[in-house]
Amino acid sequence: MAQEHVVLLDEDGYNVGTTPKATVHHGETPLHLAFSSYLVDDAGRVLLTRRALSKATFPGVWTNSCCGHPADGESMADAVRRRVKDELGLDVGQVELILPRFRYVAEQDGIVENEMCPVFRARAYGEVARDPAEVEDARWVTWPELLGMLDDPRLSTWCRLQLQQLSELGEHPDDWPVGDPAQLPPAATP
């Protein structure tokens, strides 16, 4: 299996190279490209996941449906589909950009996340079949339930920051307007 790499970025979001994912996260993690996704089912619920306890970064925290890193030259939508299938065993419909310019820095136990991390919404199909190396637990929650966790320290920093922004876009994920792809970091538009 080929070693997974992440796309390194400058402050303007341009690709400045790649580095192995296995070595990128540490106390001085360089800025890199990632994504977050929120999966919605036909009942309008959002999938909340708990990161595997064995993960090097933010083990055991609850977070949005799926996060990941696109490969160099891979479209963001394809990266979302790939990681959702790998981590959760789900197929997704149309992948829609919601927050094109989301960026954050977070630290836990000396490990820093430093990402330009566009946020996407997608409709999920099928039954969750989680990869235990990636996902400890998963559960469908209503949007009001998820918003009720906004101040819960068990929820990832990036998810809490995203929820603050997403809550301003509409009362339900289906109401969120689609973001402008021209606002994506340049490295996210191969």
Short mmCIF file of N, CA and C in Angstrom, two decimals:
data_model
loop_
_atom_site.label_atom_id
_atom_site.label_comp_id
_atom_site.label_asym_id
_atom_site.label_seq_id
_atom_site.Cartn_x
_atom_site.Cartn_y
_atom_site.Cartn_z
N MET A 1 0.85 -1.18 0.00
CA MET A 1 0.00 0.00 0.00
C MET A 1 0.89 1.24 0.00
N ALA A 2 0.56 2.19 -0.86
CA ALA A 2 1.36 3.41 -0.97
C ALA A 2 1.19 4.27 0.28
N GLN A 3 2.26 4.95 0.63
CA GLN A 3 2.23 5.84 1.79
C GLN A 3 1.36 7.05 1.47
N GLU A 4 0.45 7.40 2.38
CA GLU A 4 -0.43 8.55 2.18
C GLU A 4 0.34 9.84 2.46
N HIS A 5 0.13 10.84 1.60
CA HIS A 5 0.76 12.15 1.76
C HIS A 5 -0.30 13.22 1.95
N VAL A 6 0.08 14.33 2.56
CA VAL A 6 -0.79 15.50 2.66
C VAL A 6 -0.17 16.63 1.85
N VAL A 7 -1.04 17.54 1.41
CA VAL A 7 -0.62 18.69 0.62
C VAL A 7 -0.29 19.84 1.56
N LEU A 8 0.94 20.30 1.52
CA LEU A 8 1.38 21.44 2.33
C LEU A 8 0.98 22.73 1.64
N LEU A 9 0.66 23.75 2.44
CA LEU A 9 0.16 25.02 1.91
C LEU A 9 0.96 26.20 2.41
N ASP A 10 0.96 27.27 1.60
CA ASP A 10 1.43 28.56 2.12
C ASP A 10 0.21 29.28 2.69
N GLU A 11 0.42 30.46 3.25
CA GLU A 11 -0.68 31.18 3.92
C GLU A 11 -1.79 31.60 2.96
N ASP A 12 -1.52 31.60 1.66
CA ASP A 12 -2.54 31.95 0.67
C ASP A 12 -3.25 30.72 0.11
N GLY A 13 -2.90 29.54 0.62
CA GLY A 13 -3.58 28.32 0.20
C GLY A 13 -3.01 27.65 -1.03
N TYR A 14 -1.81 28.04 -1.43
CA TYR A 14 -1.17 27.41 -2.59
C TYR A 14 -0.37 26.19 -2.16
N ASN A 15 -0.35 25.18 -3.02
CA ASN A 15 0.41 23.96 -2.80
C ASN A 15 1.90 24.27 -2.83
N VAL A 16 2.60 23.92 -1.74
CA VAL A 16 4.05 24.13 -1.69
C VAL A 16 4.79 22.80 -1.53
N GLY A 17 4.08 21.69 -1.78
CA GLY A 17 4.71 20.38 -1.69
C GLY A 17 3.84 19.40 -0.93
N THR A 18 4.38 18.22 -0.72
CA THR A 18 3.67 17.19 0.04
C THR A 18 4.63 16.61 1.07
N THR A 19 4.05 15.96 2.05
CA THR A 19 4.84 15.26 3.07
C THR A 19 4.04 14.05 3.54
N PRO A 20 4.69 13.01 4.02
CA PRO A 20 3.95 11.84 4.49
C PRO A 20 2.99 12.20 5.64
N LYS A 21 1.77 11.71 5.54
CA LYS A 21 0.78 11.97 6.58
C LYS A 21 1.28 11.45 7.93
N ALA A 22 1.98 10.36 7.92
CA ALA A 22 2.45 9.74 9.16
C ALA A 22 3.40 10.63 9.95
N THR A 23 4.02 11.62 9.29
CA THR A 23 5.00 12.47 9.98
C THR A 23 4.59 13.93 10.08
N VAL A 24 3.43 14.31 9.54
CA VAL A 24 3.08 15.74 9.47
C VAL A 24 2.58 16.30 10.80
N HIS A 25 1.91 15.49 11.61
CA HIS A 25 1.30 15.99 12.84
C HIS A 25 2.25 15.87 14.03
N HIS A 26 2.60 17.02 14.60
CA HIS A 26 3.48 17.09 15.77
C HIS A 26 3.28 18.44 16.43
N GLY A 27 4.17 18.87 17.26
CA GLY A 27 4.02 20.13 17.98
C GLY A 27 4.10 21.37 17.12
N GLU A 28 4.69 21.25 15.93
CA GLU A 28 4.79 22.39 15.00
C GLU A 28 4.28 21.97 13.62
N THR A 29 3.10 21.41 13.59
CA THR A 29 2.51 20.92 12.35
C THR A 29 2.43 22.03 11.31
N PRO A 30 2.95 21.79 10.10
CA PRO A 30 2.84 22.81 9.06
C PRO A 30 1.41 22.91 8.53
N LEU A 31 1.09 24.07 7.98
CA LEU A 31 -0.23 24.28 7.37
C LEU A 31 -0.41 23.29 6.22
N HIS A 32 -1.55 22.61 6.21
CA HIS A 32 -1.82 21.64 5.15
C HIS A 32 -3.31 21.62 4.82
N LEU A 33 -3.63 20.96 3.70
CA LEU A 33 -4.99 20.92 3.18
C LEU A 33 -5.74 19.72 3.74
N ALA A 34 -6.97 19.95 4.14
CA ALA A 34 -7.83 18.89 4.66
C ALA A 34 -9.27 19.19 4.25
N PHE A 35 -10.20 18.39 4.73
CA PHE A 35 -11.62 18.68 4.56
C PHE A 35 -12.38 18.13 5.76
N SER A 36 -13.55 18.68 5.99
CA SER A 36 -14.52 18.14 6.94
C SER A 36 -15.82 17.94 6.19
N SER A 37 -16.55 16.89 6.55
CA SER A 37 -17.83 16.66 5.89
C SER A 37 -18.90 16.35 6.93
N TYR A 38 -20.10 16.75 6.58
CA TYR A 38 -21.29 16.47 7.37
C TYR A 38 -22.22 15.65 6.50
N LEU A 39 -22.47 14.41 6.93
CA LEU A 39 -23.33 13.51 6.18
C LEU A 39 -24.73 13.58 6.75
N VAL A 40 -25.71 13.66 5.86
CA VAL A 40 -27.11 13.77 6.24
C VAL A 40 -27.84 12.55 5.67
N ASP A 41 -28.73 11.94 6.47
CA ASP A 41 -29.49 10.80 5.96
C ASP A 41 -30.86 11.26 5.47
N ASP A 42 -31.66 10.32 4.97
CA ASP A 42 -32.97 10.68 4.42
C ASP A 42 -33.93 11.20 5.48
N ALA A 43 -33.65 10.92 6.76
CA ALA A 43 -34.48 11.44 7.85
C ALA A 43 -34.02 12.83 8.29
N GLY A 44 -32.97 13.35 7.65
CA GLY A 44 -32.48 14.68 7.99
C GLY A 44 -31.52 14.72 9.17
N ARG A 45 -31.11 13.53 9.64
CA ARG A 45 -30.16 13.49 10.75
C ARG A 45 -28.73 13.62 10.23
N VAL A 46 -27.83 14.04 11.12
CA VAL A 46 -26.42 14.22 10.80
C VAL A 46 -25.63 13.11 11.50
N LEU A 47 -24.65 12.55 10.79
CA LEU A 47 -23.82 11.50 11.39
C LEU A 47 -22.70 12.13 12.21
N LEU A 48 -22.67 11.78 13.47
CA LEU A 48 -21.63 12.21 14.40
C LEU A 48 -20.72 11.01 14.63
N THR A 49 -19.41 11.21 14.60
CA THR A 49 -18.49 10.10 14.78
C THR A 49 -17.52 10.38 15.93
N ARG A 50 -17.04 9.29 16.51
CA ARG A 50 -16.01 9.39 17.55
C ARG A 50 -14.73 8.80 16.98
N ARG A 51 -13.67 9.59 17.00
CA ARG A 51 -12.40 9.14 16.45
C ARG A 51 -11.86 7.95 17.23
N ALA A 52 -11.21 7.04 16.52
CA ALA A 52 -10.65 5.84 17.15
C ALA A 52 -9.69 6.23 18.27
N LEU A 53 -9.68 5.44 19.32
CA LEU A 53 -8.80 5.69 20.46
C LEU A 53 -7.33 5.51 20.09
N SER A 54 -7.07 4.79 19.02
CA SER A 54 -5.69 4.53 18.58
C SER A 54 -5.12 5.62 17.68
N LYS A 55 -5.92 6.61 17.30
CA LYS A 55 -5.44 7.66 16.40
C LYS A 55 -4.40 8.53 17.09
N ALA A 56 -3.40 8.95 16.32
CA ALA A 56 -2.32 9.78 16.87
C ALA A 56 -2.81 11.19 17.19
N THR A 57 -3.77 11.68 16.41
CA THR A 57 -4.27 13.04 16.63
C THR A 57 -5.71 12.99 17.13
N PHE A 58 -5.94 13.64 18.24
CA PHE A 58 -7.26 13.79 18.84
C PHE A 58 -8.01 12.46 18.99
N PRO A 59 -7.38 11.47 19.63
CA PRO A 59 -8.05 10.18 19.80
C PRO A 59 -9.28 10.30 20.70
N GLY A 60 -10.33 9.59 20.32
CA GLY A 60 -11.52 9.48 21.15
C GLY A 60 -12.44 10.68 21.19
N VAL A 61 -12.15 11.74 20.44
CA VAL A 61 -13.05 12.89 20.46
C VAL A 61 -14.21 12.66 19.49
N TRP A 62 -15.35 13.20 19.84
CA TRP A 62 -16.50 13.20 18.94
C TRP A 62 -16.32 14.34 17.95
N THR A 63 -16.77 14.12 16.73
CA THR A 63 -16.56 15.13 15.69
C THR A 63 -17.59 14.98 14.59
N ASN A 64 -17.45 15.81 13.56
CA ASN A 64 -18.32 15.73 12.40
C ASN A 64 -18.19 14.37 11.73
N SER A 65 -18.97 14.14 10.70
CA SER A 65 -19.08 12.81 10.09
C SER A 65 -17.75 12.21 9.64
N CYS A 66 -16.98 12.98 8.89
CA CYS A 66 -15.73 12.45 8.34
C CYS A 66 -14.79 13.60 8.02
N CYS A 67 -13.53 13.41 8.35
CA CYS A 67 -12.47 14.37 8.02
C CYS A 67 -11.40 13.62 7.23
N GLY A 68 -10.60 14.36 6.51
CA GLY A 68 -9.52 13.70 5.79
C GLY A 68 -8.66 14.68 5.04
N HIS A 69 -7.75 14.13 4.27
CA HIS A 69 -6.80 14.91 3.49
C HIS A 69 -6.89 14.47 2.03
N PRO A 70 -7.10 15.39 1.10
CA PRO A 70 -7.07 14.99 -0.31
C PRO A 70 -5.64 14.68 -0.74
N ALA A 71 -5.51 13.73 -1.64
CA ALA A 71 -4.20 13.46 -2.23
C ALA A 71 -3.85 14.60 -3.19
N ASP A 72 -2.59 14.78 -3.46
CA ASP A 72 -2.15 15.81 -4.40
C ASP A 72 -2.83 15.55 -5.75
N GLY A 73 -3.58 16.54 -6.25
CA GLY A 73 -4.28 16.42 -7.52
C GLY A 73 -5.65 15.80 -7.44
N GLU A 74 -6.07 15.31 -6.28
CA GLU A 74 -7.39 14.71 -6.11
C GLU A 74 -8.42 15.80 -5.83
N SER A 75 -9.58 15.71 -6.46
CA SER A 75 -10.62 16.70 -6.17
C SER A 75 -11.11 16.53 -4.74
N MET A 76 -11.60 17.61 -4.17
CA MET A 76 -12.10 17.55 -2.80
C MET A 76 -13.30 16.60 -2.72
N ALA A 77 -14.20 16.65 -3.70
CA ALA A 77 -15.37 15.77 -3.69
C ALA A 77 -14.95 14.30 -3.74
N ASP A 78 -13.96 13.99 -4.56
CA ASP A 78 -13.47 12.61 -4.63
C ASP A 78 -12.83 12.19 -3.30
N ALA A 79 -12.12 13.12 -2.66
CA ALA A 79 -11.50 12.82 -1.36
C ALA A 79 -12.57 12.54 -0.31
N VAL A 80 -13.64 13.34 -0.32
CA VAL A 80 -14.75 13.10 0.63
C VAL A 80 -15.33 11.71 0.39
N ARG A 81 -15.65 11.39 -0.87
CA ARG A 81 -16.22 10.08 -1.18
C ARG A 81 -15.29 8.94 -0.75
N ARG A 82 -14.01 9.09 -1.04
CA ARG A 82 -13.03 8.05 -0.71
C ARG A 82 -12.96 7.80 0.80
N ARG A 83 -12.83 8.88 1.57
CA ARG A 83 -12.68 8.72 3.02
C ARG A 83 -13.97 8.24 3.67
N VAL A 84 -15.13 8.73 3.21
CA VAL A 84 -16.40 8.27 3.77
C VAL A 84 -16.56 6.77 3.53
N LYS A 85 -16.24 6.32 2.33
CA LYS A 85 -16.34 4.89 2.03
C LYS A 85 -15.35 4.09 2.88
N ASP A 86 -14.10 4.57 2.97
CA ASP A 86 -13.07 3.86 3.74
C ASP A 86 -13.39 3.81 5.23
N GLU A 87 -13.80 4.93 5.81
CA GLU A 87 -13.99 5.02 7.25
C GLU A 87 -15.35 4.51 7.71
N LEU A 88 -16.39 4.73 6.88
CA LEU A 88 -17.76 4.49 7.34
C LEU A 88 -18.53 3.49 6.49
N GLY A 89 -17.95 3.07 5.36
CA GLY A 89 -18.62 2.11 4.49
C GLY A 89 -19.85 2.66 3.79
N LEU A 90 -19.99 3.97 3.76
CA LEU A 90 -21.17 4.60 3.17
C LEU A 90 -20.88 5.15 1.78
N ASP A 91 -21.91 5.11 0.95
CA ASP A 91 -21.87 5.83 -0.32
C ASP A 91 -22.50 7.19 -0.09
N VAL A 92 -22.05 8.17 -0.85
CA VAL A 92 -22.62 9.51 -0.72
C VAL A 92 -23.10 9.99 -2.08
N GLY A 93 -24.13 10.83 -2.04
CA GLY A 93 -24.62 11.47 -3.25
C GLY A 93 -23.76 12.69 -3.55
N GLN A 94 -24.40 13.70 -4.06
CA GLN A 94 -23.67 14.92 -4.42
C GLN A 94 -22.95 15.50 -3.21
N VAL A 95 -21.69 15.83 -3.40
CA VAL A 95 -20.88 16.47 -2.35
C VAL A 95 -20.93 17.96 -2.61
N GLU A 96 -21.45 18.71 -1.62
CA GLU A 96 -21.64 20.15 -1.80
C GLU A 96 -20.74 20.95 -0.86
N LEU A 97 -20.06 21.91 -1.42
CA LEU A 97 -19.20 22.81 -0.67
C LEU A 97 -20.07 23.76 0.15
N ILE A 98 -19.76 23.91 1.43
CA ILE A 98 -20.53 24.81 2.29
C ILE A 98 -19.65 25.94 2.82
N LEU A 99 -18.54 25.62 3.45
CA LEU A 99 -17.62 26.63 4.00
C LEU A 99 -16.28 26.50 3.27
N PRO A 100 -16.07 27.27 2.21
CA PRO A 100 -14.84 27.09 1.41
C PRO A 100 -13.56 27.56 2.09
N ARG A 101 -13.64 28.49 3.03
CA ARG A 101 -12.43 29.10 3.60
C ARG A 101 -12.21 28.75 5.07
N PHE A 102 -12.82 27.68 5.56
CA PHE A 102 -12.64 27.34 6.97
C PHE A 102 -11.18 27.00 7.24
N ARG A 103 -10.65 27.59 8.30
CA ARG A 103 -9.27 27.33 8.70
C ARG A 103 -9.21 27.31 10.23
N TYR A 104 -8.37 26.48 10.78
CA TYR A 104 -8.24 26.41 12.23
C TYR A 104 -6.88 25.86 12.63
N VAL A 105 -6.55 26.11 13.88
CA VAL A 105 -5.40 25.50 14.56
C VAL A 105 -5.95 24.96 15.88
N ALA A 106 -5.60 23.72 16.21
CA ALA A 106 -6.04 23.11 17.47
C ALA A 106 -4.90 22.27 18.01
N GLU A 107 -4.87 22.14 19.35
CA GLU A 107 -3.79 21.38 20.00
C GLU A 107 -4.38 20.46 21.05
N GLN A 108 -3.86 19.25 21.11
CA GLN A 108 -4.22 18.31 22.17
C GLN A 108 -2.99 17.47 22.49
N ASP A 109 -2.61 17.45 23.74
CA ASP A 109 -1.49 16.63 24.20
C ASP A 109 -0.21 16.85 23.39
N GLY A 110 0.04 18.11 23.02
CA GLY A 110 1.26 18.46 22.30
C GLY A 110 1.21 18.24 20.81
N ILE A 111 0.10 17.71 20.29
CA ILE A 111 -0.07 17.49 18.85
C ILE A 111 -0.96 18.60 18.31
N VAL A 112 -0.49 19.24 17.24
CA VAL A 112 -1.21 20.39 16.67
C VAL A 112 -1.83 20.01 15.33
N GLU A 113 -3.06 20.44 15.12
CA GLU A 113 -3.68 20.42 13.79
C GLU A 113 -3.60 21.85 13.27
N ASN A 114 -3.23 22.01 12.01
CA ASN A 114 -3.06 23.33 11.39
C ASN A 114 -3.52 23.18 9.95
N GLU A 115 -4.81 23.46 9.71
CA GLU A 115 -5.40 23.10 8.43
C GLU A 115 -6.24 24.21 7.81
N MET A 116 -6.15 24.30 6.48
CA MET A 116 -7.19 24.92 5.68
C MET A 116 -8.10 23.75 5.34
N CYS A 117 -9.36 23.86 5.75
CA CYS A 117 -10.22 22.68 5.83
C CYS A 117 -11.63 23.00 5.32
N PRO A 118 -11.82 23.11 4.01
CA PRO A 118 -13.17 23.37 3.51
C PRO A 118 -14.17 22.35 4.07
N VAL A 119 -15.40 22.82 4.26
CA VAL A 119 -16.45 21.99 4.86
C VAL A 119 -17.49 21.65 3.80
N PHE A 120 -17.89 20.38 3.77
CA PHE A 120 -18.83 19.87 2.77
C PHE A 120 -20.02 19.20 3.43
N ARG A 121 -21.12 19.15 2.66
CA ARG A 121 -22.33 18.41 3.05
C ARG A 121 -22.58 17.36 1.97
N ALA A 122 -23.03 16.19 2.39
CA ALA A 122 -23.38 15.15 1.42
C ALA A 122 -24.48 14.27 2.00
N ARG A 123 -25.32 13.74 1.13
CA ARG A 123 -26.35 12.79 1.53
C ARG A 123 -25.70 11.40 1.59
N ALA A 124 -25.93 10.68 2.68
CA ALA A 124 -25.33 9.36 2.86
C ALA A 124 -26.37 8.27 2.59
N TYR A 125 -25.89 7.17 2.02
CA TYR A 125 -26.75 6.04 1.69
C TYR A 125 -26.12 4.76 2.22
N GLY A 126 -26.97 3.88 2.77
CA GLY A 126 -26.49 2.60 3.26
C GLY A 126 -26.40 2.58 4.77
N GLU A 127 -25.87 1.49 5.28
CA GLU A 127 -25.69 1.30 6.71
C GLU A 127 -24.24 1.58 7.07
N VAL A 128 -24.04 2.24 8.20
CA VAL A 128 -22.68 2.53 8.65
C VAL A 128 -21.95 1.22 8.93
N ALA A 129 -20.77 1.08 8.34
CA ALA A 129 -19.87 -0.05 8.59
C ALA A 129 -18.50 0.56 8.87
N ARG A 130 -18.31 0.98 10.11
CA ARG A 130 -17.12 1.77 10.45
C ARG A 130 -15.84 0.94 10.45
N ASP A 131 -14.76 1.58 10.08
CA ASP A 131 -13.42 0.99 10.20
C ASP A 131 -12.95 1.30 11.61
N PRO A 132 -12.79 0.30 12.48
CA PRO A 132 -12.43 0.57 13.87
C PRO A 132 -11.06 1.22 14.05
N ALA A 133 -10.21 1.16 13.04
CA ALA A 133 -8.92 1.85 13.13
C ALA A 133 -9.09 3.35 12.95
N GLU A 134 -10.23 3.77 12.42
CA GLU A 134 -10.51 5.18 12.19
C GLU A 134 -11.62 5.73 13.08
N VAL A 135 -12.66 4.93 13.29
CA VAL A 135 -13.87 5.40 13.96
C VAL A 135 -14.24 4.47 15.11
N GLU A 136 -14.25 5.01 16.31
CA GLU A 136 -14.60 4.25 17.52
C GLU A 136 -16.10 4.01 17.61
N ASP A 137 -16.88 5.02 17.22
CA ASP A 137 -18.33 4.95 17.35
C ASP A 137 -18.94 5.93 16.36
N ALA A 138 -20.19 5.71 16.03
CA ALA A 138 -20.91 6.61 15.13
C ALA A 138 -22.38 6.58 15.51
N ARG A 139 -23.02 7.75 15.43
CA ARG A 139 -24.46 7.79 15.70
C ARG A 139 -25.09 8.94 14.94
N TRP A 140 -26.32 8.70 14.53
CA TRP A 140 -27.10 9.72 13.84
C TRP A 140 -27.78 10.59 14.88
N VAL A 141 -27.68 11.90 14.73
CA VAL A 141 -28.31 12.85 15.66
C VAL A 141 -29.05 13.90 14.86
N THR A 142 -30.03 14.51 15.50
CA THR A 142 -30.71 15.62 14.84
C THR A 142 -29.81 16.85 14.89
N TRP A 143 -30.07 17.79 14.01
CA TRP A 143 -29.30 19.03 14.00
C TRP A 143 -29.42 19.76 15.34
N PRO A 144 -30.62 19.89 15.94
CA PRO A 144 -30.69 20.52 17.26
C PRO A 144 -29.87 19.79 18.32
N GLU A 145 -29.84 18.45 18.28
CA GLU A 145 -29.01 17.70 19.23
C GLU A 145 -27.54 18.05 19.05
N LEU A 146 -27.10 18.11 17.80
CA LEU A 146 -25.70 18.43 17.53
C LEU A 146 -25.37 19.84 17.99
N LEU A 147 -26.25 20.79 17.71
CA LEU A 147 -26.02 22.16 18.17
C LEU A 147 -25.99 22.24 19.69
N GLY A 148 -26.74 21.37 20.35
CA GLY A 148 -26.74 21.33 21.81
C GLY A 148 -25.41 20.89 22.40
N MET A 149 -24.54 20.33 21.56
CA MET A 149 -23.22 19.88 22.02
C MET A 149 -22.15 20.94 21.79
N LEU A 150 -22.54 22.11 21.33
CA LEU A 150 -21.59 23.15 20.93
C LEU A 150 -20.53 23.44 21.99
N ASP A 151 -20.90 23.40 23.26
CA ASP A 151 -19.95 23.70 24.33
C ASP A 151 -19.40 22.44 25.01
N ASP A 152 -19.68 21.28 24.45
CA ASP A 152 -19.23 20.02 25.04
C ASP A 152 -17.75 19.80 24.72
N PRO A 153 -16.89 19.73 25.73
CA PRO A 153 -15.46 19.56 25.48
C PRO A 153 -15.10 18.22 24.85
N ARG A 154 -16.04 17.28 24.82
CA ARG A 154 -15.78 15.99 24.15
C ARG A 154 -15.85 16.12 22.63
N LEU A 155 -16.37 17.25 22.15
CA LEU A 155 -16.49 17.50 20.71
C LEU A 155 -15.22 18.18 20.23
N SER A 156 -14.73 17.79 19.06
CA SER A 156 -13.47 18.33 18.55
C SER A 156 -13.53 19.85 18.40
N THR A 157 -12.38 20.47 18.56
CA THR A 157 -12.28 21.92 18.42
C THR A 157 -12.79 22.36 17.06
N TRP A 158 -12.36 21.67 15.99
CA TRP A 158 -12.77 22.10 14.65
C TRP A 158 -14.26 21.94 14.44
N CYS A 159 -14.86 20.90 15.01
CA CYS A 159 -16.30 20.72 14.87
C CYS A 159 -17.06 21.83 15.59
N ARG A 160 -16.63 22.18 16.79
CA ARG A 160 -17.30 23.28 17.51
C ARG A 160 -17.20 24.58 16.72
N LEU A 161 -16.03 24.87 16.16
CA LEU A 161 -15.86 26.09 15.36
C LEU A 161 -16.73 26.05 14.11
N GLN A 162 -16.80 24.90 13.47
CA GLN A 162 -17.65 24.76 12.28
C GLN A 162 -19.12 24.93 12.63
N LEU A 163 -19.55 24.32 13.74
CA LEU A 163 -20.95 24.43 14.14
C LEU A 163 -21.36 25.88 14.36
N GLN A 164 -20.45 26.67 14.94
CA GLN A 164 -20.75 28.09 15.13
C GLN A 164 -21.06 28.76 13.80
N GLN A 165 -20.26 28.46 12.78
CA GLN A 165 -20.48 29.07 11.46
C GLN A 165 -21.69 28.46 10.75
N LEU A 166 -21.84 27.15 10.83
CA LEU A 166 -22.95 26.48 10.14
C LEU A 166 -24.29 26.87 10.73
N SER A 167 -24.35 27.11 12.04
CA SER A 167 -25.62 27.47 12.68
C SER A 167 -26.17 28.80 12.16
N GLU A 168 -25.29 29.62 11.59
CA GLU A 168 -25.72 30.90 11.03
C GLU A 168 -26.26 30.77 9.61
N LEU A 169 -26.14 29.59 9.00
CA LEU A 169 -26.52 29.41 7.60
C LEU A 169 -27.93 28.90 7.40
N GLY A 170 -28.56 28.42 8.45
CA GLY A 170 -29.91 27.89 8.31
C GLY A 170 -30.25 26.99 9.47
N GLU A 171 -31.55 26.72 9.62
CA GLU A 171 -32.01 25.93 10.77
C GLU A 171 -31.81 24.44 10.59
N HIS A 172 -31.40 24.01 9.41
CA HIS A 172 -31.19 22.59 9.13
C HIS A 172 -30.12 22.47 8.05
N PRO A 173 -29.33 21.41 8.07
CA PRO A 173 -28.29 21.26 7.05
C PRO A 173 -28.79 21.36 5.61
N ASP A 174 -30.02 20.93 5.36
CA ASP A 174 -30.56 21.05 4.00
C ASP A 174 -30.77 22.50 3.59
N ASP A 175 -30.80 23.41 4.57
CA ASP A 175 -31.00 24.84 4.28
C ASP A 175 -29.70 25.57 3.98
N TRP A 176 -28.56 24.95 4.26
CA TRP A 176 -27.29 25.65 4.07
C TRP A 176 -27.07 25.97 2.60
N PRO A 177 -26.76 27.22 2.29
CA PRO A 177 -26.47 27.55 0.89
C PRO A 177 -25.13 26.95 0.47
N VAL A 178 -25.05 26.62 -0.80
CA VAL A 178 -23.80 26.07 -1.34
C VAL A 178 -22.79 27.20 -1.45
N GLY A 179 -21.56 26.92 -1.03
CA GLY A 179 -20.49 27.91 -1.06
C GLY A 179 -19.93 28.12 -2.46
N ASP A 180 -19.19 29.18 -2.62
CA ASP A 180 -18.58 29.55 -3.90
C ASP A 180 -17.25 28.82 -4.06
N PRO A 181 -17.12 27.92 -5.05
CA PRO A 181 -15.86 27.21 -5.23
C PRO A 181 -14.68 28.12 -5.55
N ALA A 182 -14.94 29.32 -6.03
CA ALA A 182 -13.86 30.27 -6.29
C ALA A 182 -13.19 30.71 -4.99
N GLN A 183 -13.84 30.47 -3.85
CA GLN A 183 -13.29 30.84 -2.55
C GLN A 183 -12.43 29.74 -1.93
N LEU A 184 -12.38 28.58 -2.56
CA LEU A 184 -11.53 27.50 -2.05
C LEU A 184 -10.07 27.90 -2.09
N PRO A 185 -9.25 27.34 -1.19
CA PRO A 185 -7.80 27.55 -1.33
C PRO A 185 -7.37 27.07 -2.72
N PRO A 186 -6.46 27.77 -3.38
CA PRO A 186 -6.05 27.37 -4.73
C PRO A 186 -5.62 25.90 -4.83
N ALA A 187 -4.99 25.37 -3.80
CA ALA A 187 -4.54 23.98 -3.84
C ALA A 187 -5.71 22.99 -3.85
N ALA A 188 -6.90 23.45 -3.48
CA ALA A 188 -8.08 22.58 -3.43
C ALA A 188 -8.80 22.52 -4.76
N THR A 189 -8.29 23.19 -5.76
CA THR A 189 -8.94 23.22 -7.08
C THR A 189 -7.96 22.77 -8.16
N PRO A 190 -7.63 21.45 -8.16
CA PRO A 190 -6.65 20.97 -9.15
C PRO A 190 -7.17 21.05 -10.57
#
